[in-house]
Amino acid sequence: MWLADDDWLDRNLVSESVSRLASDPALVMVAGRCKIYDQGVAIGITRAINVRNASPLYRVLNYYATVADNSVFYGLYRAEVVTAVEMSDRQISADWQFLATIAYRGKIATLNETYIHREAKGESSELRDYARKFKLRKIFLYLPYLAAAAEAFSDIARENNTYSQCSSIRRKSLAVTVYLVIVFRKVVMLQTYRALKKLFSVIIVRPTTIH
């Protein structure tokens, strides 16, 4: 497993993860849920990622349809699986692609009451930083998830040998579906939320005095 230098784990997270992996051969990775902190104050708990479909293609789609901050990346993997998967260092969605490949190879589970603890960093801000670092087009600086969607499409449709086991039609169909899922969840819905938040922030509600 990986662990960032400013994160910390519940004492039983590793032992419980090992126990789950030992009891279910179909699982290839087990993670704890993530508690997010802002300067030491807990501000939220991320969604549990459970990818347990029988079909590898549906597991990949399920992962992309539910992933948020991707703290599940810091789970405990089976060594023979994680060492067989490469991760790009030149793409802003490299960790997503990595986890999708892991999901293709087996099932992923999250422990509901056992946690990894992380300081909030701001996913969108991090992606913009990577977009600048990799000198992507200006639109991707403003909408970095568009770049993530395009990268995921290329990874599935052309670049990742893991998906070569699929027929060309199924592979491209999955790539298109994943692209649309990311665009809808991370571009359309996110921009709509931000626009509504901005709209409501300028509405002034004046108190009424009743005589």
mmCIF file of C-alpha atoms in Angstrom, residues 30-167:
data_model
loop_
_atom_site.group_PDB
_atom_site.id
_atom_site.type_symbol
_atom_site.label_atom_id
_atom_site.label_comp_id
_atom_site.label_asym_id
_atom_site.label_seq_id
_atom_site.Cartn_x
_atom_site.Cartn_y
_atom_site.Cartn_z
ATOM 1 C CA VAL A 30 -9.399 -3.439 0.530
ATOM 2 C CA ALA A 31 -9.445 0.158 1.753
ATOM 3 C CA GLY A 32 -10.697 2.075 4.762
ATOM 4 C CA ARG A 33 -13.154 4.931 4.505
ATOM 5 C CA CYS A 34 -11.531 8.344 4.562
ATOM 6 C CA LYS A 35 -12.046 11.052 7.186
ATOM 7 C CA ILE A 36 -11.171 14.479 5.802
ATOM 8 C CA TYR A 37 -9.708 17.205 8.029
ATOM 9 C CA ASP A 38 -9.204 20.934 7.638
ATOM 10 C CA GLN A 39 -6.315 22.043 9.862
ATOM 11 C CA GLY A 40 -6.943 19.171 12.233
ATOM 12 C CA VAL A 41 -10.748 19.547 12.385
ATOM 13 C CA ALA A 42 -12.823 16.712 10.896
ATOM 14 C CA ILE A 43 -15.069 18.060 8.128
ATOM 15 C CA GLY A 44 -16.422 14.959 6.448
ATOM 16 C CA ILE A 45 -16.211 11.298 5.502
ATOM 17 C CA THR A 46 -15.838 10.188 1.902
ATOM 18 C CA ARG A 47 -18.111 7.745 0.128
ATOM 19 C CA ALA A 48 -17.228 4.060 0.402
ATOM 20 C CA ILE A 49 -16.066 2.512 -2.880
ATOM 21 C CA ASN A 50 -17.271 -1.069 -3.319
ATOM 22 C CA VAL A 51 -16.679 -2.556 -6.761
ATOM 23 C CA ARG A 52 -17.950 -6.120 -6.630
ATOM 24 C CA ASN A 53 -19.567 -6.762 -10.019
ATOM 25 C CA ALA A 54 -18.901 -10.136 -11.620
ATOM 26 C CA SER A 55 -17.969 -8.572 -14.968
ATOM 27 C CA PRO A 56 -14.551 -6.827 -15.206
ATOM 28 C CA LEU A 57 -16.013 -4.197 -17.561
ATOM 29 C CA TYR A 58 -18.839 -3.389 -15.158
ATOM 30 C CA ARG A 59 -16.326 -3.112 -12.317
ATOM 31 C CA VAL A 60 -14.380 -0.500 -14.278
ATOM 32 C CA LEU A 61 -17.568 1.422 -15.072
ATOM 33 C CA ASN A 62 -18.783 1.144 -11.467
ATOM 34 C CA TYR A 63 -15.476 2.530 -10.218
ATOM 35 C CA TYR A 64 -15.579 5.574 -12.514
ATOM 36 C CA ALA A 65 -19.245 6.139 -11.646
ATOM 37 C CA THR A 66 -18.564 6.307 -7.901
ATOM 38 C CA VAL A 67 -14.993 7.590 -7.405
ATOM 39 C CA ALA A 68 -14.688 11.020 -5.826
ATOM 40 C CA ASP A 69 -11.463 12.059 -4.061
ATOM 41 C CA ASN A 70 -9.935 8.602 -4.722
ATOM 42 C CA SER A 71 -8.710 8.030 -1.170
ATOM 43 C CA VAL A 72 -9.433 4.357 -1.892
ATOM 44 C CA PHE A 73 -6.106 4.483 -3.765
ATOM 45 C CA TYR A 74 -4.416 4.174 -0.340
ATOM 46 C CA GLY A 75 -5.886 0.752 0.353
ATOM 47 C CA LEU A 76 -4.089 -2.575 0.800
ATOM 48 C CA TYR A 77 -3.498 -4.489 -2.469
ATOM 49 C CA ARG A 78 -2.571 -8.054 -3.263
ATOM 50 C CA ALA A 79 1.113 -7.848 -4.183
ATOM 51 C CA GLU A 80 0.811 -9.982 -7.315
ATOM 52 C CA VAL A 81 -1.882 -7.653 -8.671
ATOM 53 C CA VAL A 82 -0.429 -4.253 -7.792
ATOM 54 C CA THR A 83 3.040 -5.108 -9.103
ATOM 55 C CA ALA A 84 1.544 -6.098 -12.471
ATOM 56 C CA VAL A 85 -0.050 -2.670 -13.055
ATOM 57 C CA GLU A 86 1.916 0.361 -14.223
ATOM 58 C CA MET A 87 0.953 3.957 -13.443
ATOM 59 C CA SER A 88 1.687 6.932 -15.668
ATOM 60 C CA ASP A 89 3.502 9.932 -14.214
ATOM 61 C CA ARG A 90 2.433 12.296 -16.995
ATOM 62 C CA GLN A 91 -1.363 12.277 -16.734
ATOM 63 C CA ILE A 92 -3.589 14.094 -14.264
ATOM 64 C CA SER A 93 -5.928 11.109 -13.905
ATOM 65 C CA ALA A 94 -3.169 8.513 -13.503
ATOM 66 C CA ASP A 95 -4.442 7.320 -10.106
ATOM 67 C CA TRP A 96 -7.976 6.876 -11.525
ATOM 68 C CA GLN A 97 -6.667 4.839 -14.433
ATOM 69 C CA PHE A 98 -4.564 2.778 -12.053
ATOM 70 C CA LEU A 99 -7.532 1.940 -9.814
ATOM 71 C CA ALA A 100 -9.733 1.173 -12.830
ATOM 72 C CA THR A 101 -7.122 -1.336 -14.000
ATOM 73 C CA ILE A 102 -7.030 -2.858 -10.521
ATOM 74 C CA ALA A 103 -10.847 -3.106 -10.614
ATOM 75 C CA TYR A 104 -10.658 -4.881 -13.963
ATOM 76 C CA ARG A 105 -8.404 -7.488 -12.373
ATOM 77 C CA GLY A 106 -10.605 -8.104 -9.336
ATOM 78 C CA LYS A 107 -13.023 -6.764 -6.770
ATOM 79 C CA ILE A 108 -12.512 -3.798 -4.427
ATOM 80 C CA ALA A 109 -14.082 -3.371 -0.986
ATOM 81 C CA THR A 110 -14.154 -0.614 1.636
ATOM 82 C CA LEU A 111 -14.279 -1.175 5.395
ATOM 83 C CA ASN A 112 -17.223 0.857 6.699
ATOM 84 C CA GLU A 113 -16.033 1.628 10.236
ATOM 85 C CA THR A 114 -12.276 1.681 9.785
ATOM 86 C CA TYR A 115 -10.609 4.859 8.550
ATOM 87 C CA ILE A 116 -7.688 6.506 6.860
ATOM 88 C CA HIS A 117 -7.317 10.144 7.966
ATOM 89 C CA ARG A 118 -6.298 12.852 5.484
ATOM 90 C CA GLU A 119 -5.978 16.621 5.408
ATOM 91 C CA ALA A 120 -8.171 18.322 2.786
ATOM 92 C CA LYS A 121 -6.201 19.413 -0.260
ATOM 93 C CA GLY A 122 -8.845 20.267 -2.842
ATOM 94 C CA GLU A 123 -9.056 17.793 -5.715
ATOM 95 C CA SER A 124 -9.819 20.374 -8.419
ATOM 96 C CA SER A 125 -6.911 22.578 -7.350
ATOM 97 C CA GLU A 126 -4.531 19.623 -7.455
ATOM 98 C CA LEU A 127 -5.702 18.706 -10.948
ATOM 99 C CA ARG A 128 -5.172 22.277 -12.147
ATOM 100 C CA ASP A 129 -1.653 22.182 -10.734
ATOM 101 C CA TYR A 130 -0.966 19.016 -12.712
ATOM 102 C CA ALA A 131 -2.521 20.568 -15.837
ATOM 103 C CA ARG A 132 -0.058 23.466 -15.530
ATOM 104 C CA LYS A 133 2.846 21.124 -14.830
ATOM 105 C CA PHE A 134 2.100 19.033 -17.907
ATOM 106 C CA LYS A 135 1.432 22.176 -20.014
ATOM 107 C CA LEU A 136 -2.026 21.097 -21.103
ATOM 108 C CA ARG A 137 -4.305 23.319 -23.152
ATOM 109 C CA LYS A 138 -5.866 26.312 -21.402
ATOM 110 C CA ILE A 139 -9.351 24.781 -21.366
ATOM 111 C CA PHE A 140 -7.983 21.995 -19.171
ATOM 112 C CA LEU A 141 -6.693 24.545 -16.674
ATOM 113 C CA TYR A 142 -10.268 25.744 -16.248
ATOM 114 C CA LEU A 143 -11.931 22.325 -16.639
ATOM 115 C CA PRO A 144 -9.291 19.770 -15.603
ATOM 116 C CA TYR A 145 -11.845 16.958 -15.467
ATOM 117 C CA LEU A 146 -12.222 17.232 -19.248
ATOM 118 C CA ALA A 147 -8.572 16.232 -19.478
ATOM 119 C CA ALA A 148 -9.214 13.405 -17.015
ATOM 120 C CA ALA A 149 -12.112 12.161 -19.151
ATOM 121 C CA ALA A 150 -10.017 12.280 -22.329
ATOM 122 C CA GLU A 151 -7.143 10.454 -20.627
ATOM 123 C CA ALA A 152 -9.463 7.731 -19.320
ATOM 124 C CA PHE A 153 -10.938 7.307 -22.807
ATOM 125 C CA SER A 154 -7.489 6.865 -24.387
ATOM 126 C CA ASP A 155 -6.355 4.530 -21.606
ATOM 127 C CA ILE A 156 -9.280 2.170 -22.166
ATOM 128 C CA ALA A 157 -9.677 2.492 -25.947
ATOM 129 C CA ARG A 158 -6.030 2.342 -27.017
ATOM 130 C CA GLU A 159 -3.221 2.495 -24.493
ATOM 131 C CA ASN A 160 -3.761 0.037 -21.638
ATOM 132 C CA ASN A 161 -2.935 -3.562 -22.581
ATOM 133 C CA THR A 162 -5.155 -4.844 -19.782
ATOM 134 C CA TYR A 163 -8.215 -4.072 -21.906
ATOM 135 C CA SER A 164 -6.806 -5.848 -24.975
ATOM 136 C CA GLN A 165 -8.540 -8.983 -23.703
ATOM 137 C CA CYS A 166 -11.846 -7.366 -24.722
ATOM 138 C CA SER A 167 -13.254 -7.181 -28.224
#
